[in-house]
Amino acid sequence: MEVATTYAWLSEQLDLEFERLRLLKESTRGSVELIRHRGRGLQFILRRFTGNGEVYQKLLGCSCPYLPLIYEAAEQSGENIVIEEYIRGDTLDFLLKGTLCSLAETKQIVRQLCQALWVLHSMAAVHRDVKPENIIIRGKDAILIDFDAARLHKPEAENDTQVLGTTGFAAPEQYDLSQSDARTDIYSLGVLMNVMLTGEHPSKKLAEGRMGRVIQRCTQINPTKRYKNVLHLMEAL
């Protein structure tokens, strides 16, 4: 596909070149659809949402095995259109229904998510919504998706301009206490690990042994007491 230069251009190309197959998700902020290119038959994900799409712009052309490829991204007056890779697989949320992950499975998935987050954090981006619904398992790989709540860290800002995230997985600073940064995603990873191992939030039932201690450090209320970055968390795992 050609590089989209404007929101209007991309909107026009969508109508001309693609057909809508299925609505996957819809909320007050936007929608996610499965679409197919009329000429080539290839399937893609179409995202339309209101908010800040700067992280999608940063990810254009970025290749990481644990992130979807972003092919097109355009914004106009807070309205965003994104065309991205269609990841075939099941969400971690679906796979966790009625079962738990083993210690080895948890470590493997979280290491892969750390690699995805390292790419984002290296761009000064924070995902801010790491949770089972936003992780697709494709074969042996865990793919982190959905950057609608993501933002770029701004050193001069005292707090986030918009409160976004998922209750239970969102770090305390996401509730307008301070600005989110890489350690915000580490908090969410801690909750995620505990849910994968126990089925519960760490405040209700903490995983046993060394993993429990790793999760405790990830989910400290004070960000300065968490792991400094995802590389340190990978070492701990």
PDB file of C-alpha atoms in Angstrom:
ATOM      1  CA  MET A   1       0.000   0.000   0.000  1.00  0.00           C
ATOM      2  CA  GLU A   2       1.085   3.555  -0.634  1.00  0.00           C
ATOM      3  CA  VAL A   3       1.925   5.850   2.229  1.00  0.00           C
ATOM      4  CA  ALA A   4      -1.131   7.764   3.372  1.00  0.00           C
ATOM      5  CA  THR A   5      -0.538  11.501   3.446  1.00  0.00           C
ATOM      6  CA  THR A   6      -3.915  12.705   4.707  1.00  0.00           C
ATOM      7  CA  TYR A   7      -6.951  11.431   6.577  1.00  0.00           C
ATOM      8  CA  ALA A   8      -9.161  12.213   3.572  1.00  0.00           C
ATOM      9  CA  TRP A   9      -6.879  10.266   1.211  1.00  0.00           C
ATOM     10  CA  LEU A  10      -6.927   7.186   3.437  1.00  0.00           C
ATOM     11  CA  SER A  11     -10.706   7.374   3.872  1.00  0.00           C
ATOM     12  CA  GLU A  12     -11.113   7.425   0.105  1.00  0.00           C
ATOM     13  CA  GLN A  13      -8.760   4.467  -0.385  1.00  0.00           C
ATOM     14  CA  LEU A  14     -10.696   2.441   2.173  1.00  0.00           C
ATOM     15  CA  ASP A  15     -13.924   2.908   0.233  1.00  0.00           C
ATOM     16  CA  LEU A  16     -12.279   2.092  -3.091  1.00  0.00           C
ATOM     17  CA  GLU A  17      -9.876  -0.733  -2.244  1.00  0.00           C
ATOM     18  CA  PHE A  18     -11.313  -2.591   0.763  1.00  0.00           C
ATOM     19  CA  GLU A  19     -14.451  -4.427   1.788  1.00  0.00           C
ATOM     20  CA  ARG A  20     -15.652  -4.735   5.371  1.00  0.00           C
ATOM     21  CA  LEU A  21     -15.849  -8.334   6.590  1.00  0.00           C
ATOM     22  CA  ARG A  22     -16.705  -8.189  10.273  1.00  0.00           C
ATOM     23  CA  LEU A  23     -17.024  -5.756  13.178  1.00  0.00           C
ATOM     24  CA  LEU A  24     -14.726  -7.073  15.921  1.00  0.00           C
ATOM     25  CA  LYS A  25     -15.148  -4.457  18.632  1.00  0.00           C
ATOM     26  CA  GLU A  26     -17.031  -1.225  19.178  1.00  0.00           C
ATOM     27  CA  SER A  27     -17.002   1.316  21.996  1.00  0.00           C
ATOM     28  CA  THR A  28     -17.703   4.982  22.593  1.00  0.00           C
ATOM     29  CA  ARG A  29     -14.139   5.765  21.472  1.00  0.00           C
ATOM     30  CA  GLY A  30     -14.211   3.861  18.195  1.00  0.00           C
ATOM     31  CA  SER A  31     -14.348   0.537  16.401  1.00  0.00           C
ATOM     32  CA  VAL A  32     -12.170  -2.335  15.166  1.00  0.00           C
ATOM     33  CA  GLU A  33     -13.068  -4.123  11.926  1.00  0.00           C
ATOM     34  CA  LEU A  34     -11.692  -6.970   9.845  1.00  0.00           C
ATOM     35  CA  ILE A  35     -11.319  -5.809   6.233  1.00  0.00           C
ATOM     36  CA  ARG A  36     -10.074  -7.364   2.986  1.00  0.00           C
ATOM     37  CA  HIS A  37      -8.238  -5.816   0.056  1.00  0.00           C
ATOM     38  CA  ARG A  38     -10.451  -6.271  -3.004  1.00  0.00           C
ATOM     39  CA  GLY A  39      -7.598  -6.903  -5.429  1.00  0.00           C
ATOM     40  CA  ARG A  40      -5.188  -9.040  -3.408  1.00  0.00           C
ATOM     41  CA  GLY A  41      -7.593 -10.764  -1.033  1.00  0.00           C
ATOM     42  CA  LEU A  42      -5.376  -9.991   1.974  1.00  0.00           C
ATOM     43  CA  GLN A  43      -7.024  -9.301   5.319  1.00  0.00           C
ATOM     44  CA  PHE A  44      -6.176  -6.388   7.623  1.00  0.00           C
ATOM     45  CA  ILE A  45      -7.414  -4.749  10.797  1.00  0.00           C
ATOM     46  CA  LEU A  46      -9.057  -1.334  10.484  1.00  0.00           C
ATOM     47  CA  ARG A  47      -9.131   0.847  13.573  1.00  0.00           C
ATOM     48  CA  ARG A  48     -11.129   4.066  13.874  1.00  0.00           C
ATOM     49  CA  PHE A  49     -10.919   5.917  17.174  1.00  0.00           C
ATOM     50  CA  THR A  50     -10.920   9.345  18.753  1.00  0.00           C
ATOM     51  CA  GLY A  51      -7.888  10.459  20.710  1.00  0.00           C
ATOM     52  CA  ASN A  52      -4.158  10.652  20.244  1.00  0.00           C
ATOM     53  CA  GLY A  53      -2.756   8.459  17.481  1.00  0.00           C
ATOM     54  CA  GLU A  54       0.877   9.542  17.766  1.00  0.00           C
ATOM     55  CA  VAL A  55       2.110   6.071  18.822  1.00  0.00           C
ATOM     56  CA  TYR A  56       0.647   4.492  15.678  1.00  0.00           C
ATOM     57  CA  GLN A  57       2.534   7.104  13.668  1.00  0.00           C
ATOM     58  CA  LYS A  58       5.734   6.137  15.481  1.00  0.00           C
ATOM     59  CA  LEU A  59       5.153   2.454  14.718  1.00  0.00           C
ATOM     60  CA  LEU A  60       4.732   2.930  10.957  1.00  0.00           C
ATOM     61  CA  GLY A  61       7.270   0.652   9.277  1.00  0.00           C
ATOM     62  CA  CYS A  62       8.499  -0.777  12.600  1.00  0.00           C
ATOM     63  CA  SER A  63       9.135  -4.538  12.553  1.00  0.00           C
ATOM     64  CA  CYS A  64       9.035  -6.583  15.773  1.00  0.00           C
ATOM     65  CA  PRO A  65       7.866 -10.225  15.995  1.00  0.00           C
ATOM     66  CA  TYR A  66       5.747  -9.379  19.038  1.00  0.00           C
ATOM     67  CA  LEU A  67       3.993  -6.290  17.638  1.00  0.00           C
ATOM     68  CA  PRO A  68       1.578  -6.028  14.689  1.00  0.00           C
ATOM     69  CA  LEU A  69       2.834  -4.258  11.575  1.00  0.00           C
ATOM     70  CA  ILE A  70       1.245  -0.829  11.127  1.00  0.00           C
ATOM     71  CA  TYR A  71       0.714  -0.121   7.424  1.00  0.00           C
ATOM     72  CA  GLU A  72      -1.226   3.152   7.461  1.00  0.00           C
ATOM     73  CA  ALA A  73      -2.069   5.768  10.089  1.00  0.00           C
ATOM     74  CA  ALA A  74      -3.768   9.120   9.630  1.00  0.00           C
ATOM     75  CA  GLU A  75      -5.329  11.664  11.992  1.00  0.00           C
ATOM     76  CA  GLN A  76      -7.609  14.653  11.585  1.00  0.00           C
ATOM     77  CA  SER A  77      -8.968  16.734  14.462  1.00  0.00           C
ATOM     78  CA  GLY A  78      -8.566  13.859  16.919  1.00  0.00           C
ATOM     79  CA  GLU A  79     -10.151  11.273  14.591  1.00  0.00           C
ATOM     80  CA  ASN A  80      -7.802   8.408  13.700  1.00  0.00           C
ATOM     81  CA  ILE A  81      -7.736   5.745  10.997  1.00  0.00           C
ATOM     82  CA  VAL A  82      -5.225   2.893  11.265  1.00  0.00           C
ATOM     83  CA  ILE A  83      -4.688  -0.118   9.008  1.00  0.00           C
ATOM     84  CA  GLU A  84      -2.618  -2.837  10.635  1.00  0.00           C
ATOM     85  CA  GLU A  85      -1.620  -6.474  10.288  1.00  0.00           C
ATOM     86  CA  TYR A  86      -4.320  -9.052  10.998  1.00  0.00           C
ATOM     87  CA  ILE A  87      -2.939 -11.402  13.653  1.00  0.00           C
ATOM     88  CA  ARG A  88      -4.456 -14.892  13.459  1.00  0.00           C
ATOM     89  CA  GLY A  89      -4.751 -16.513  16.866  1.00  0.00           C
ATOM     90  CA  ASP A  90      -6.653 -16.436  20.162  1.00  0.00           C
ATOM     91  CA  THR A  91      -6.492 -13.721  22.777  1.00  0.00           C
ATOM     92  CA  LEU A  92      -4.843 -14.623  26.063  1.00  0.00           C
ATOM     93  CA  ASP A  93      -8.130 -13.676  27.729  1.00  0.00           C
ATOM     94  CA  PHE A  94      -9.911 -16.417  25.741  1.00  0.00           C
ATOM     95  CA  LEU A  95      -7.211 -18.987  26.531  1.00  0.00           C
ATOM     96  CA  LEU A  96      -7.327 -18.197  30.257  1.00  0.00           C
ATOM     97  CA  LYS A  97     -11.046 -18.961  30.561  1.00  0.00           C
ATOM     98  CA  GLY A  98     -11.279 -22.017  32.794  1.00  0.00           C
ATOM     99  CA  THR A  99      -7.512 -22.631  32.963  1.00  0.00           C
ATOM    100  CA  LEU A 100      -4.228 -21.159  34.162  1.00  0.00           C
ATOM    101  CA  CYS A 101      -0.771 -20.891  32.604  1.00  0.00           C
ATOM    102  CA  SER A 102       2.188 -22.899  33.807  1.00  0.00           C
ATOM    103  CA  LEU A 103       5.233 -21.127  35.200  1.00  0.00           C
ATOM    104  CA  ALA A 104       7.171 -21.845  31.981  1.00  0.00           C
ATOM    105  CA  GLU A 105       4.341 -20.544  29.773  1.00  0.00           C
ATOM    106  CA  THR A 106       4.012 -17.398  31.870  1.00  0.00           C
ATOM    107  CA  LYS A 107       7.725 -16.640  31.693  1.00  0.00           C
ATOM    108  CA  GLN A 108       7.846 -17.202  27.930  1.00  0.00           C
ATOM    109  CA  ILE A 109       4.862 -14.957  27.214  1.00  0.00           C
ATOM    110  CA  VAL A 110       6.027 -12.186  29.529  1.00  0.00           C
ATOM    111  CA  ARG A 111       9.566 -12.235  28.083  1.00  0.00           C
ATOM    112  CA  GLN A 112       8.061 -11.731  24.621  1.00  0.00           C
ATOM    113  CA  LEU A 113       5.850  -8.917  25.888  1.00  0.00           C
ATOM    114  CA  CYS A 114       8.910  -7.304  27.459  1.00  0.00           C
ATOM    115  CA  GLN A 115      10.598  -7.329  24.045  1.00  0.00           C
ATOM    116  CA  ALA A 116       7.528  -5.698  22.481  1.00  0.00           C
ATOM    117  CA  LEU A 117       7.423  -3.085  25.231  1.00  0.00           C
ATOM    118  CA  TRP A 118      11.147  -2.420  24.909  1.00  0.00           C
ATOM    119  CA  VAL A 119      10.493  -1.324  21.308  1.00  0.00           C
ATOM    120  CA  LEU A 120       7.706   0.989  22.462  1.00  0.00           C
ATOM    121  CA  HIS A 121       9.633   2.348  25.427  1.00  0.00           C
ATOM    122  CA  SER A 122      12.658   3.019  23.211  1.00  0.00           C
ATOM    123  CA  MET A 123      10.358   5.341  21.243  1.00  0.00           C
ATOM    124  CA  ALA A 124       9.314   7.045  24.509  1.00  0.00           C
ATOM    125  CA  ALA A 125       5.892   5.392  24.101  1.00  0.00           C
ATOM    126  CA  VAL A 126       3.849   3.832  26.925  1.00  0.00           C
ATOM    127  CA  HIS A 127       1.197   1.219  26.081  1.00  0.00           C
ATOM    128  CA  ARG A 128      -0.979   1.892  29.172  1.00  0.00           C
ATOM    129  CA  ASP A 129      -3.376  -1.002  28.546  1.00  0.00           C
ATOM    130  CA  VAL A 130      -1.456  -4.292  28.865  1.00  0.00           C
ATOM    131  CA  LYS A 131      -4.084  -6.944  29.638  1.00  0.00           C
ATOM    132  CA  PRO A 132      -5.105 -10.432  28.413  1.00  0.00           C
ATOM    133  CA  GLU A 133      -7.579  -9.030  25.844  1.00  0.00           C
ATOM    134  CA  ASN A 134      -4.751  -7.097  24.169  1.00  0.00           C
ATOM    135  CA  ILE A 135      -2.453 -10.110  23.763  1.00  0.00           C
ATOM    136  CA  ILE A 136      -2.901 -12.545  20.864  1.00  0.00           C
ATOM    137  CA  ILE A 137      -1.160 -15.909  20.959  1.00  0.00           C
ATOM    138  CA  ARG A 138      -0.004 -16.841  17.449  1.00  0.00           C
ATOM    139  CA  GLY A 139       1.680 -20.227  17.562  1.00  0.00           C
ATOM    140  CA  LYS A 140       4.418 -19.845  20.160  1.00  0.00           C
ATOM    141  CA  ASP A 141       4.470 -16.040  19.975  1.00  0.00           C
ATOM    142  CA  ALA A 142       2.601 -13.486  22.095  1.00  0.00           C
ATOM    143  CA  ILE A 143       1.642 -10.365  20.112  1.00  0.00           C
ATOM    144  CA  LEU A 144       0.826  -7.143  21.972  1.00  0.00           C
ATOM    145  CA  ILE A 145      -1.937  -5.204  20.187  1.00  0.00           C
ATOM    146  CA  ASP A 146      -4.154  -2.122  20.576  1.00  0.00           C
ATOM    147  CA  PHE A 147      -2.296   1.167  21.033  1.00  0.00           C
ATOM    148  CA  ASP A 148      -5.429   3.319  21.249  1.00  0.00           C
ATOM    149  CA  ALA A 149      -4.635   4.204  24.873  1.00  0.00           C
ATOM    150  CA  ALA A 150      -0.882   4.529  24.266  1.00  0.00           C
ATOM    151  CA  ARG A 151       0.876   7.871  24.486  1.00  0.00           C
ATOM    152  CA  LEU A 152       4.331   9.378  24.226  1.00  0.00           C
ATOM    153  CA  HIS A 153       6.020  10.244  27.502  1.00  0.00           C
ATOM    154  CA  LYS A 154       6.538  13.997  27.820  1.00  0.00           C
ATOM    155  CA  PRO A 155       9.240  14.865  30.383  1.00  0.00           C
ATOM    156  CA  GLU A 156       7.803  18.328  30.979  1.00  0.00           C
ATOM    157  CA  ALA A 157       4.305  17.073  31.911  1.00  0.00           C
ATOM    158  CA  GLU A 158       3.262  16.401  35.509  1.00  0.00           C
ATOM    159  CA  ASN A 159       0.442  13.961  34.678  1.00  0.00           C
ATOM    160  CA  ASP A 160      -1.404  12.343  31.784  1.00  0.00           C
ATOM    161  CA  THR A 161      -3.800  14.523  29.823  1.00  0.00           C
ATOM    162  CA  GLN A 162      -6.429  11.755  29.673  1.00  0.00           C
ATOM    163  CA  VAL A 163      -7.226   8.962  32.114  1.00  0.00           C
ATOM    164  CA  LEU A 164      -7.206   5.706  30.130  1.00  0.00           C
ATOM    165  CA  GLY A 165      -6.575   2.080  31.009  1.00  0.00           C
ATOM    166  CA  THR A 166      -8.370  -0.935  32.452  1.00  0.00           C
ATOM    167  CA  THR A 167      -9.333  -1.162  36.112  1.00  0.00           C
ATOM    168  CA  GLY A 168      -7.222  -3.768  37.884  1.00  0.00           C
ATOM    169  CA  PHE A 169      -4.424  -3.648  35.319  1.00  0.00           C
ATOM    170  CA  ALA A 170      -3.904   0.134  35.241  1.00  0.00           C
ATOM    171  CA  ALA A 171      -1.160   1.513  37.492  1.00  0.00           C
ATOM    172  CA  PRO A 172      -2.097   4.069  40.173  1.00  0.00           C
ATOM    173  CA  GLU A 173      -0.404   6.922  38.290  1.00  0.00           C
ATOM    174  CA  GLN A 174      -2.829   6.422  35.392  1.00  0.00           C
ATOM    175  CA  TYR A 175      -5.573   7.848  37.610  1.00  0.00           C
ATOM    176  CA  ASP A 176      -4.150  11.358  37.220  1.00  0.00           C
ATOM    177  CA  LEU A 177      -1.710  11.000  40.128  1.00  0.00           C
ATOM    178  CA  SER A 178       1.390  11.509  37.953  1.00  0.00           C
ATOM    179  CA  GLN A 179       2.529  10.986  34.375  1.00  0.00           C
ATOM    180  CA  SER A 180       2.715   7.401  33.130  1.00  0.00           C
ATOM    181  CA  ASP A 181       6.034   6.046  31.861  1.00  0.00           C
ATOM    182  CA  ALA A 182       7.697   2.677  31.146  1.00  0.00           C
ATOM    183  CA  ARG A 183       7.177   1.595  34.766  1.00  0.00           C
ATOM    184  CA  THR A 184       3.412   1.935  34.233  1.00  0.00           C
ATOM    185  CA  ASP A 185       3.525  -0.978  31.796  1.00  0.00           C
ATOM    186  CA  ILE A 186       5.680  -2.949  34.246  1.00  0.00           C
ATOM    187  CA  TYR A 187       2.904  -2.629  36.837  1.00  0.00           C
ATOM    188  CA  SER A 188       0.410  -4.067  34.329  1.00  0.00           C
ATOM    189  CA  LEU A 189       2.800  -6.912  33.511  1.00  0.00           C
ATOM    190  CA  GLY A 190       2.955  -7.767  37.203  1.00  0.00           C
ATOM    191  CA  VAL A 191      -0.821  -8.001  37.434  1.00  0.00           C
ATOM    192  CA  LEU A 192      -0.881  -9.995  34.201  1.00  0.00           C
ATOM    193  CA  MET A 193       1.644 -12.538  35.494  1.00  0.00           C
ATOM    194  CA  ASN A 194      -0.350 -13.047  38.655  1.00  0.00           C
ATOM    195  CA  VAL A 195      -3.617 -13.525  36.745  1.00  0.00           C
ATOM    196  CA  MET A 196      -1.921 -16.052  34.450  1.00  0.00           C
ATOM    197  CA  LEU A 197      -0.606 -18.045  37.423  1.00  0.00           C
ATOM    198  CA  THR A 198      -3.445 -17.742  39.962  1.00  0.00           C
ATOM    199  CA  GLY A 199      -6.479 -16.354  38.122  1.00  0.00           C
ATOM    200  CA  GLU A 200      -6.608 -13.501  40.647  1.00  0.00           C
ATOM    201  CA  HIS A 201      -5.372  -9.934  41.103  1.00  0.00           C
ATOM    202  CA  PRO A 202      -2.229  -9.919  43.301  1.00  0.00           C
ATOM    203  CA  SER A 203      -4.136  -7.943  45.962  1.00  0.00           C
ATOM    204  CA  LYS A 204      -6.444 -10.964  46.395  1.00  0.00           C
ATOM    205  CA  LYS A 205      -4.082 -13.899  45.902  1.00  0.00           C
ATOM    206  CA  LEU A 206      -0.368 -13.544  45.239  1.00  0.00           C
ATOM    207  CA  ALA A 207       1.556 -16.161  43.280  1.00  0.00           C
ATOM    208  CA  GLU A 208       3.838 -18.298  45.410  1.00  0.00           C
ATOM    209  CA  GLY A 209       7.616 -18.349  45.641  1.00  0.00           C
ATOM    210  CA  ARG A 210      10.044 -16.225  43.687  1.00  0.00           C
ATOM    211  CA  MET A 211       7.456 -15.256  41.052  1.00  0.00           C
ATOM    212  CA  GLY A 212       5.354 -13.784  43.815  1.00  0.00           C
ATOM    213  CA  ARG A 213       8.273 -11.593  44.864  1.00  0.00           C
ATOM    214  CA  VAL A 214       8.852 -10.511  41.243  1.00  0.00           C
ATOM    215  CA  ILE A 215       5.155  -9.624  40.910  1.00  0.00           C
ATOM    216  CA  GLN A 216       5.219  -7.714  44.194  1.00  0.00           C
ATOM    217  CA  ARG A 217       8.050  -5.539  42.926  1.00  0.00           C
ATOM    218  CA  CYS A 218       6.271  -4.932  39.604  1.00  0.00           C
ATOM    219  CA  THR A 219       3.108  -3.790  41.355  1.00  0.00           C
ATOM    220  CA  GLN A 220       4.524  -1.390  43.922  1.00  0.00           C
ATOM    221  CA  ILE A 221       2.347   1.720  44.314  1.00  0.00           C
ATOM    222  CA  ASN A 222       5.421   3.949  44.077  1.00  0.00           C
ATOM    223  CA  PRO A 223       6.852   3.649  40.522  1.00  0.00           C
ATOM    224  CA  THR A 224      10.412   4.204  41.792  1.00  0.00           C
ATOM    225  CA  LYS A 225      10.208   0.899  43.703  1.00  0.00           C
ATOM    226  CA  ARG A 226       9.338  -1.137  40.591  1.00  0.00           C
ATOM    227  CA  TYR A 227      11.851  -2.546  38.104  1.00  0.00           C
ATOM    228  CA  LYS A 228      13.539   0.342  36.328  1.00  0.00           C
ATOM    229  CA  ASN A 229      12.786  -1.064  32.871  1.00  0.00           C
ATOM    230  CA  VAL A 230      11.587  -4.229  31.116  1.00  0.00           C
ATOM    231  CA  LEU A 231      15.152  -5.459  30.609  1.00  0.00           C
ATOM    232  CA  HIS A 232      15.595  -5.637  34.381  1.00  0.00           C
ATOM    233  CA  LEU A 233      12.298  -7.515  34.623  1.00  0.00           C
ATOM    234  CA  MET A 234      13.471  -9.981  31.962  1.00  0.00           C
ATOM    235  CA  GLU A 235      16.615 -10.594  33.993  1.00  0.00           C
ATOM    236  CA  ALA A 236      14.504 -11.244  37.087  1.00  0.00           C
ATOM    237  CA  LEU A 237      12.478 -13.818  35.148  1.00  0.00           C
TER     238      LEU A 237
END
